[in-house]
Amino acid sequence: RVLLAVLLVLATPAVTLLLGILAQRELLEAPVAAGEAWQLFLAAVGEGLLQHHLLGSLLFPFLALGAYPCWLLLWNVLFWK
């Protein structure tokens, strides 16, 4: 159960984005520290929200509407009693 809980936390959209940022910087051969990775993560989330608000970009809501229900479904399937 504990292993499944850890895997579930690692599969959250936020952790996936953070790991994607770390992987992208590693592939660019410019690794970042944890603090800088956190700042890049916050900038990515903030920019997505800002683009949605100012430009009417629908990418952020579509990703949120797609990822959040899948996350809830995964949570229910793994921890169903």
XYZ file of C-alpha atoms in Angstrom:
81
model
C 0.000 0.000 0.000
C 2.789 2.425 0.841
C 4.508 1.765 -2.477
C 1.256 2.425 -4.329
C 0.792 5.666 -2.409
C 4.303 6.814 -3.342
C 3.700 5.925 -6.992
C 0.407 7.787 -6.887
C 2.070 10.940 -5.578
C 4.769 10.658 -8.250
C 2.065 10.424 -10.915
C 0.356 13.692 -9.997
C 0.255 16.328 -12.723
C 2.355 18.728 -10.631
C 5.130 16.197 -9.983
C 5.015 15.136 -13.633
C 5.543 18.760 -14.690
C 8.373 19.213 -12.197
C 10.098 16.008 -13.346
C 9.593 17.098 -16.959
C 11.348 20.381 -16.227
C 14.232 18.532 -14.573
C 14.492 16.083 -17.489
C 14.399 18.889 -20.055
C 17.196 20.770 -18.315
C 19.215 17.558 -17.998
C 18.836 16.895 -21.734
C 20.030 20.433 -22.423
C 23.068 19.567 -20.293
C 22.248 22.449 -17.964
C 21.158 20.727 -14.731
C 19.400 22.840 -12.129
C 19.290 22.839 -8.363
C 16.071 22.068 -6.509
C 15.340 25.737 -5.787
C 15.786 26.792 -9.392
C 13.661 23.853 -10.578
C 10.911 24.955 -8.183
C 11.083 28.509 -9.565
C 10.850 27.178 -13.137
C 7.862 25.056 -12.106
C 6.068 28.051 -10.594
C 6.880 30.131 -13.680
C 5.436 27.436 -15.977
C 2.205 27.190 -13.984
C 1.918 30.971 -13.723
C 2.553 31.463 -17.426
C -0.098 28.901 -18.315
C -2.651 30.660 -16.118
C -1.643 34.072 -17.472
C -1.929 32.950 -21.093
C -5.347 31.505 -20.387
C -6.526 34.698 -18.718
C -5.028 37.234 -21.135
C -4.993 35.418 -24.465
C -7.894 33.037 -24.040
C -5.592 30.078 -24.566
C -7.545 26.907 -23.907
C -4.523 24.657 -23.409
C -4.362 25.096 -19.632
C -8.082 24.363 -18.972
C -8.060 21.384 -21.352
C -5.008 19.904 -19.658
C -6.500 20.568 -16.234
C -9.851 19.061 -17.214
C -8.090 16.059 -18.724
C -5.549 15.398 -15.996
C -7.589 16.040 -12.864
C -10.410 13.515 -13.507
C -7.857 10.872 -14.505
C -5.964 11.606 -11.291
C -9.141 11.190 -9.214
C -10.035 7.972 -11.015
C -6.555 6.571 -10.408
C -6.806 7.533 -6.735
C -10.148 5.729 -6.401
C -8.978 2.601 -8.212
C -5.781 2.216 -6.192
C -7.300 2.856 -2.785
C -10.679 1.182 -3.227
C -11.575 -1.045 -0.282
